[in-house]
PDB file of C-alpha atoms in Angstrom:
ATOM      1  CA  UNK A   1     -25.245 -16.712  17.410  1.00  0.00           C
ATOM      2  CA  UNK A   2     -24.285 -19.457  19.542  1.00  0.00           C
ATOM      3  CA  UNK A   3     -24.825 -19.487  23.337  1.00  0.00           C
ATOM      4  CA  UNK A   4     -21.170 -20.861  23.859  1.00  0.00           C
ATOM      5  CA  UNK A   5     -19.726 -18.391  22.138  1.00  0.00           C
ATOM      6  CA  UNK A   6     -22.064 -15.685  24.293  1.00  0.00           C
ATOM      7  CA  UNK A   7     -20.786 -17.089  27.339  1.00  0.00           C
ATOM      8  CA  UNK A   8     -17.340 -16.967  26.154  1.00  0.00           C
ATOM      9  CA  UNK A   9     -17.701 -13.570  25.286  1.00  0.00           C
ATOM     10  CA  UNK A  10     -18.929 -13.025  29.185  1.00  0.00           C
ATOM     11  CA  UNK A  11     -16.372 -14.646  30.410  1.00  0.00           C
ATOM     12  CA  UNK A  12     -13.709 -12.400  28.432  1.00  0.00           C
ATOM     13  CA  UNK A  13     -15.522  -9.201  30.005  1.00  0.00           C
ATOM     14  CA  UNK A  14     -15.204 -10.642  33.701  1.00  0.00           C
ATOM     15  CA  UNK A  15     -11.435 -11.252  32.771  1.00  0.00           C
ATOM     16  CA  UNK A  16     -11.033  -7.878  31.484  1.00  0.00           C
ATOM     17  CA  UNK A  17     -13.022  -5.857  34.542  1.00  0.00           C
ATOM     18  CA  UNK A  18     -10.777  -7.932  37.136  1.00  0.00           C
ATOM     19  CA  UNK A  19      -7.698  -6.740  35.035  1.00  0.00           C
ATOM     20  CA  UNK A  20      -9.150  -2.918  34.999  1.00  0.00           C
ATOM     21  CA  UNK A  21      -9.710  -3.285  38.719  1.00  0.00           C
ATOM     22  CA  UNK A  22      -5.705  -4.225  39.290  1.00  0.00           C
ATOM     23  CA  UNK A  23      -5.277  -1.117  37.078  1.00  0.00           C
ATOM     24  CA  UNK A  24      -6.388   1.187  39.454  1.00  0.00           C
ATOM     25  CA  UNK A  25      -4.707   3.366  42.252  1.00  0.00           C
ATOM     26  CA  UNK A  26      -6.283   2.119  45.405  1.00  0.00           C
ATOM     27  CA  UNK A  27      -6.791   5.920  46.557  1.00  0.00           C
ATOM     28  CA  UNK A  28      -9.348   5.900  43.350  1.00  0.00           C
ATOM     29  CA  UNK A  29     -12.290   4.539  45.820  1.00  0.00           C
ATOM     30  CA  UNK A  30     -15.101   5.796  43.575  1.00  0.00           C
ATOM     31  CA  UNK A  31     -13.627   4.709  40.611  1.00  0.00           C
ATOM     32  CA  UNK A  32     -12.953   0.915  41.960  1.00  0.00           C
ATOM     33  CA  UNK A  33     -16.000   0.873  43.551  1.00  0.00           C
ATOM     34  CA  UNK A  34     -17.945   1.941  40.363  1.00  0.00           C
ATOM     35  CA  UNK A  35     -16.300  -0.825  38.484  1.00  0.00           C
ATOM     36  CA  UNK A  36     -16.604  -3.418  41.196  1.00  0.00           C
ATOM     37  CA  UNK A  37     -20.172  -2.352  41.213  1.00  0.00           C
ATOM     38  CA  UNK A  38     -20.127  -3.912  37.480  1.00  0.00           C
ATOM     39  CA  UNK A  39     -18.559  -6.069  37.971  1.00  0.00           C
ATOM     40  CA  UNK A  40     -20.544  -7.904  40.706  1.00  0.00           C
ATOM     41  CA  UNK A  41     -23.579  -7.358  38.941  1.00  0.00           C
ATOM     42  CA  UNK A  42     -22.499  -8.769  35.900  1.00  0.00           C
ATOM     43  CA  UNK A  43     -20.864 -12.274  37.561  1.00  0.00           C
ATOM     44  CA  UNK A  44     -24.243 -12.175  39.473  1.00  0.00           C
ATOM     45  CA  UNK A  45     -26.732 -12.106  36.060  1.00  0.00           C
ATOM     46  CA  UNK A  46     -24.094 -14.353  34.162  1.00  0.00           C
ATOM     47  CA  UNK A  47     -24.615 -16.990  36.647  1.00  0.00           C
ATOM     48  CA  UNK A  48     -28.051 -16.688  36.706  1.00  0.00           C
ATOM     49  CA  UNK A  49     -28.759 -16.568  33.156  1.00  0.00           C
ATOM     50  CA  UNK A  50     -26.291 -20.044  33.126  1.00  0.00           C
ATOM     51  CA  UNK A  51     -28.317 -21.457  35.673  1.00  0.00           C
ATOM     52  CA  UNK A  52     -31.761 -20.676  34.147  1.00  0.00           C
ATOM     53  CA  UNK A  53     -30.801 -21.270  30.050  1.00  0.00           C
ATOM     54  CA  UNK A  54     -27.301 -23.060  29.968  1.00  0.00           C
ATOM     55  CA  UNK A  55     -27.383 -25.781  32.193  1.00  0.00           C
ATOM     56  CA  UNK A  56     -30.959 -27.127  32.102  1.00  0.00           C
ATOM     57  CA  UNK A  57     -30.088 -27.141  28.381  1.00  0.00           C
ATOM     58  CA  UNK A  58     -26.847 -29.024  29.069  1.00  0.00           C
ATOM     59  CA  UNK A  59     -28.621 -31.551  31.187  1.00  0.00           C
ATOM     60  CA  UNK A  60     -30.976 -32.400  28.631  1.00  0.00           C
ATOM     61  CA  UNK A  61     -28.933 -32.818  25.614  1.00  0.00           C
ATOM     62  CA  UNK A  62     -26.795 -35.189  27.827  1.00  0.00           C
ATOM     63  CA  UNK A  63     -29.443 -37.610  29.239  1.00  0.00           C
ATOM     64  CA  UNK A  64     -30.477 -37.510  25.684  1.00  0.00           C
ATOM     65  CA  UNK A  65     -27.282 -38.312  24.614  1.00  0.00           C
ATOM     66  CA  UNK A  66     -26.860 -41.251  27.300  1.00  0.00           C
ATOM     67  CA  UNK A  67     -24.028 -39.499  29.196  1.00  0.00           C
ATOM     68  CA  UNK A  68     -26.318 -38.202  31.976  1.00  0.00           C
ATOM     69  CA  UNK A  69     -23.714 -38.956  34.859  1.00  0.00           C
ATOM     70  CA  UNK A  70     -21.342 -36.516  32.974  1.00  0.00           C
ATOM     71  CA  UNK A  71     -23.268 -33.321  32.425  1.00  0.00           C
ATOM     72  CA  UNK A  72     -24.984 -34.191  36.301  1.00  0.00           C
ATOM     73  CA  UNK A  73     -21.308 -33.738  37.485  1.00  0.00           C
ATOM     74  CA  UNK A  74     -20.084 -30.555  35.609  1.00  0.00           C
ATOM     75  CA  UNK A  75     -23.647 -28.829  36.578  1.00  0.00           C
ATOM     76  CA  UNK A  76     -23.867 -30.240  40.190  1.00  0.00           C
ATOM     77  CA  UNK A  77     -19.887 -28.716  40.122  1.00  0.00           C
ATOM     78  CA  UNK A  78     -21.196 -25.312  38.397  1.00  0.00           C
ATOM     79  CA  UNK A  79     -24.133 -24.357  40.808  1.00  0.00           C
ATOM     80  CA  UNK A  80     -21.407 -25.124  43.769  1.00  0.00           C
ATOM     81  CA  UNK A  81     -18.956 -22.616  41.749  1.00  0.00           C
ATOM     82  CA  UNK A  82     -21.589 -20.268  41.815  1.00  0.00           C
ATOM     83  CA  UNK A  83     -22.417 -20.293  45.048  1.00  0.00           C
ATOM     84  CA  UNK A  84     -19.180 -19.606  45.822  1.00  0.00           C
ATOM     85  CA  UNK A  85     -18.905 -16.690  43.824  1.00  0.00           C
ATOM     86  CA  UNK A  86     -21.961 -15.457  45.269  1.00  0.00           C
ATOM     87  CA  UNK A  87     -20.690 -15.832  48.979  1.00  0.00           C
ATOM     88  CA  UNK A  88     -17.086 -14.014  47.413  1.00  0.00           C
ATOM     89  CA  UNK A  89     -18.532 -11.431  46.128  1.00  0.00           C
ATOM     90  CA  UNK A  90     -20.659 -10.726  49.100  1.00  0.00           C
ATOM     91  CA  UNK A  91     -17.024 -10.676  51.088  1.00  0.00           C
ATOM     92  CA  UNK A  92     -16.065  -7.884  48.991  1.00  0.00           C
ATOM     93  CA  UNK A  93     -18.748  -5.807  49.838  1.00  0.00           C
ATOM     94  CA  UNK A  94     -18.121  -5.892  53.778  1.00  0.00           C
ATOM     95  CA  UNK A  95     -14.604  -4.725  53.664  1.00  0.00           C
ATOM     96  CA  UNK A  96     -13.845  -0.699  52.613  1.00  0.00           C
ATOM     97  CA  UNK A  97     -13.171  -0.134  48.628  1.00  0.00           C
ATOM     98  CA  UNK A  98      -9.612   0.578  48.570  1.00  0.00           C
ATOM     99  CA  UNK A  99      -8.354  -1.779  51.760  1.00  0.00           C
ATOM    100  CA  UNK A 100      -5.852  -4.716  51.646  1.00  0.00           C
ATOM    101  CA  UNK A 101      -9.055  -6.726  52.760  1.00  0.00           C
ATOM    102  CA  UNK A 102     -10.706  -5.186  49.994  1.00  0.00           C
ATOM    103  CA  UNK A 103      -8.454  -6.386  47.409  1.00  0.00           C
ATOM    104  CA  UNK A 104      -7.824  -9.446  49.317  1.00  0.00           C
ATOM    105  CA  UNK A 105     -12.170 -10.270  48.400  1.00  0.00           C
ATOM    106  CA  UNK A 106     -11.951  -9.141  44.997  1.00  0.00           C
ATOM    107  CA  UNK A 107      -8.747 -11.441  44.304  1.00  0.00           C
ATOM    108  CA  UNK A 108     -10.317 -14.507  46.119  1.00  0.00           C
ATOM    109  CA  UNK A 109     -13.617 -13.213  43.867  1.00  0.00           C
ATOM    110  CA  UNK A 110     -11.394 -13.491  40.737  1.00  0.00           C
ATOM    111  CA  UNK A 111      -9.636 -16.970  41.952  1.00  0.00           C
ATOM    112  CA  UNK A 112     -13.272 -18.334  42.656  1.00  0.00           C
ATOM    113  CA  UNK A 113     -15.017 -17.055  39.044  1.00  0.00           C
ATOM    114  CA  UNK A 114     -11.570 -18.203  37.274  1.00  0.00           C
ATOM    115  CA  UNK A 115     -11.183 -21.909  38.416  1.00  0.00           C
ATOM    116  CA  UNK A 116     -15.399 -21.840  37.358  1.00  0.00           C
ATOM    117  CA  UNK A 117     -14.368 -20.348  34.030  1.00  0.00           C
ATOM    118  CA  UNK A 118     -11.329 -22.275  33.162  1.00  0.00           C
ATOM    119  CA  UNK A 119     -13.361 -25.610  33.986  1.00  0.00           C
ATOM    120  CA  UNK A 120     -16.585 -24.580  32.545  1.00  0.00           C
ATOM    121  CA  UNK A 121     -14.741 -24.041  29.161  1.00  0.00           C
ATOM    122  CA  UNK A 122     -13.075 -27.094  29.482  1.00  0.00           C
ATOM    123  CA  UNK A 123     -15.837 -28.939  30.223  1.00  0.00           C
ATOM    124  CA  UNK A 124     -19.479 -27.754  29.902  1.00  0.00           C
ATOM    125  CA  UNK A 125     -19.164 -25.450  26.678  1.00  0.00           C
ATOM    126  CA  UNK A 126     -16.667 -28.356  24.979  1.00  0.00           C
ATOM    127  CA  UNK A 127     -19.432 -30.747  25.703  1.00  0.00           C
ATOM    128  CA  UNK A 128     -22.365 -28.714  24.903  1.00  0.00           C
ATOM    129  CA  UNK A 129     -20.703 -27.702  21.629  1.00  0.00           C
ATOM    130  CA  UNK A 130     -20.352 -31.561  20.767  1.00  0.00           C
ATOM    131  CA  UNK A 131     -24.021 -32.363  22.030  1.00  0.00           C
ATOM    132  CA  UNK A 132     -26.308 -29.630  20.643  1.00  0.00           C
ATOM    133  CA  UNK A 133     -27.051 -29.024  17.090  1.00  0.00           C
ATOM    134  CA  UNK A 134     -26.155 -25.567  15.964  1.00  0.00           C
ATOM    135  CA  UNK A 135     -30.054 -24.457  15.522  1.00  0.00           C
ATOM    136  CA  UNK A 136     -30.559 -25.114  19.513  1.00  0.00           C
ATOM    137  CA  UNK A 137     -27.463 -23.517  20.217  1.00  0.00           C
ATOM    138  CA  UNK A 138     -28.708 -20.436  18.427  1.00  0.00           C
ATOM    139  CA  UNK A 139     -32.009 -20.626  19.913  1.00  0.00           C
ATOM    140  CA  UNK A 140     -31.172 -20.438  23.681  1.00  0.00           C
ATOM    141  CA  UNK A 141     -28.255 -17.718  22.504  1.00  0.00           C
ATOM    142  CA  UNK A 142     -31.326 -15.346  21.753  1.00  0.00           C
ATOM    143  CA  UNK A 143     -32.682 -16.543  25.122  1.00  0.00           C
ATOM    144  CA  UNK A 144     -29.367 -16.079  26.842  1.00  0.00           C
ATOM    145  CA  UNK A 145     -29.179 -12.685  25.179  1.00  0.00           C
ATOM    146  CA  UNK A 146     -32.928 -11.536  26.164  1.00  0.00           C
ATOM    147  CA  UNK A 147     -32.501 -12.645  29.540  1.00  0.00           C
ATOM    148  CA  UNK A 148     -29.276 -10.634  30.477  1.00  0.00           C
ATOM    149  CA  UNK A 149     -30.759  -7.631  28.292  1.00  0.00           C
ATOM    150  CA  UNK A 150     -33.716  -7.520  30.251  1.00  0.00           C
ATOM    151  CA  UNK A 151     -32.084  -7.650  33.456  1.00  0.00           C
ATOM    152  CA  UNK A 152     -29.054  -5.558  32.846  1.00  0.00           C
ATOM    153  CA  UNK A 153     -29.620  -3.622  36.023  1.00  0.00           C
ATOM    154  CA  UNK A 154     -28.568  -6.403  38.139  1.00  0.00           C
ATOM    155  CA  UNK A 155     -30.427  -9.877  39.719  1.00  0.00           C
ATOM    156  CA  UNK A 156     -30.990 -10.756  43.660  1.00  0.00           C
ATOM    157  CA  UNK A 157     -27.799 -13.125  44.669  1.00  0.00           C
ATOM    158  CA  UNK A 158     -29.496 -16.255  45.603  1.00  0.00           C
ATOM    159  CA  UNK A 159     -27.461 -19.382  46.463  1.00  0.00           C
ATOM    160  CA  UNK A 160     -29.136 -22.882  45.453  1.00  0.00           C
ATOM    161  CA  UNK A 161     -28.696 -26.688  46.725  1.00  0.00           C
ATOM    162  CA  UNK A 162     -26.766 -27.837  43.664  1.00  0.00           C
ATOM    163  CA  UNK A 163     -28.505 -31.325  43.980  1.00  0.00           C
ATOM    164  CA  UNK A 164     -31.771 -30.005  44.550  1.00  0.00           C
ATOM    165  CA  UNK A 165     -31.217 -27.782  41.295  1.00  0.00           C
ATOM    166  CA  UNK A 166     -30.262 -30.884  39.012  1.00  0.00           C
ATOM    167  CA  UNK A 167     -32.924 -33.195  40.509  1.00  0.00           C
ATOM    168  CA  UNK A 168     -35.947 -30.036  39.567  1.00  0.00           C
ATOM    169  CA  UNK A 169     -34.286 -29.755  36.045  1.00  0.00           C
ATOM    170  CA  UNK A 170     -34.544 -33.362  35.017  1.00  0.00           C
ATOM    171  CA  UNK A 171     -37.714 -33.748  36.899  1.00  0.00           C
ATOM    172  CA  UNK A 172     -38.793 -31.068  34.461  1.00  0.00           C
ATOM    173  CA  UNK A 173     -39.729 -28.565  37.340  1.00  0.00           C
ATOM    174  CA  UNK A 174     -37.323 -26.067  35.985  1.00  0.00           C
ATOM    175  CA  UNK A 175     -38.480 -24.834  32.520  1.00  0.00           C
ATOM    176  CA  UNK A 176     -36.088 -23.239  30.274  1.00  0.00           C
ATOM    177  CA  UNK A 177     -36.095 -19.735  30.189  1.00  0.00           C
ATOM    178  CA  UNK A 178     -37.594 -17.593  27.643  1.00  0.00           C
ATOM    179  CA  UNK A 179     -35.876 -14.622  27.942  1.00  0.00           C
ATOM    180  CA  UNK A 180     -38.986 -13.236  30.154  1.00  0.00           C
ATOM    181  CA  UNK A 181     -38.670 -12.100  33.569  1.00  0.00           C
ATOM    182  CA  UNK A 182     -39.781 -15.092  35.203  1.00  0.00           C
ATOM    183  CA  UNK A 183     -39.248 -13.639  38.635  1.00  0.00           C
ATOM    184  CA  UNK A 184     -40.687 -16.560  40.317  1.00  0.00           C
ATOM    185  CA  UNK A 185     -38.192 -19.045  39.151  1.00  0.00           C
ATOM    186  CA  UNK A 186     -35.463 -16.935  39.853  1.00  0.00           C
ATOM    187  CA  UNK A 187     -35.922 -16.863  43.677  1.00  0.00           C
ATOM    188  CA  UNK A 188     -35.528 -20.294  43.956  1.00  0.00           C
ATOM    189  CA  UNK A 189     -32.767 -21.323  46.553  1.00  0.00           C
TER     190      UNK A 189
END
């Protein structure tokens, strides 16, 4: 296993649950709101298990590889993506399932988590893959894999200071994640 290739694999499901979501006769309310349900769950726990495995992993590997204004940039750029998918899909959820303003959320949703994707690939994963060893990469996919497992029924939406976030990583406040449910860390703004 490799954690890139985990979050790849996310990011393929998020494409492919937007896509369903297009699929659907608007007049099917239950049915897109059943898979929007998913669906915001799932962008909400990938971020979160990104922002509690990935990136403090990213961070380290680049300071130790001397290219610490780099990975500071794509992470300080990630938490603001994800705060904006956050704040999108809490849009969606004030307009009726079904409603031009409805789809109008979702879509701005899917532009917000697809400009993230697009550069994280480009970016973060490309440089992770060229940082970390294969062994670590394996280790925090089992991490990565524990910690959406164990919290498949969904995680609180909780935005964070970007700066704040990178300063407690490399200050060492943040700890990698374990896979546990380290509730306390998670409710960190």
């Amino acid at each position: 296993m490799d954690i890139t290739e985990l979050i790849l694999d996310d990011h393929r499901e998020q494409r492919r649950l937007f896509a369903i979501l297009e699929q659907i006769d608007r007049a099917e309310t239950g049915v897109l709101s059943a898979i929007w349900a998913r669906l915001a769950a799932f962008l909400e726990l990938h971020a979160l298990a990104e922002e509690e495995i990935f990136y403090p992993a990213l961070l380290r590997v680049g300071i130790a590889a001397h290219r610490k204004g780099g990975v500071e940039d794509e992470t300080l750029d990630a938490i603001h993506d994800h705060n904006e998918i956050r704040d999108a899909i809490a849009d969606v959820a004030s307009h009726p399932v079904g409603t031009d303003a409805w789809y109008a959320a979702v879509a701005a949703a899917n532009l917000a988590n697809s400009d993230h994707m697009a550069e994280e690939e480009r970016e973060g994963l490309t440089d992770f893959r060229r940082l970390a060893g294969l062994q670590t990469r394996h280790q925090l996919a089992v991490s990565f894999a524990a910690f959406e497992a164990r919290n498949f029924a969904g995680v609180e939406p909780v935005d964070k200071d970007p700066a704040e976030y990178v300063r407690e990583v490399e200050q060492g406040q943040r700890t990698q994640a374990s896979g546990s449910l380290s509730v306390g860390s998670m409710k960190r703004n």
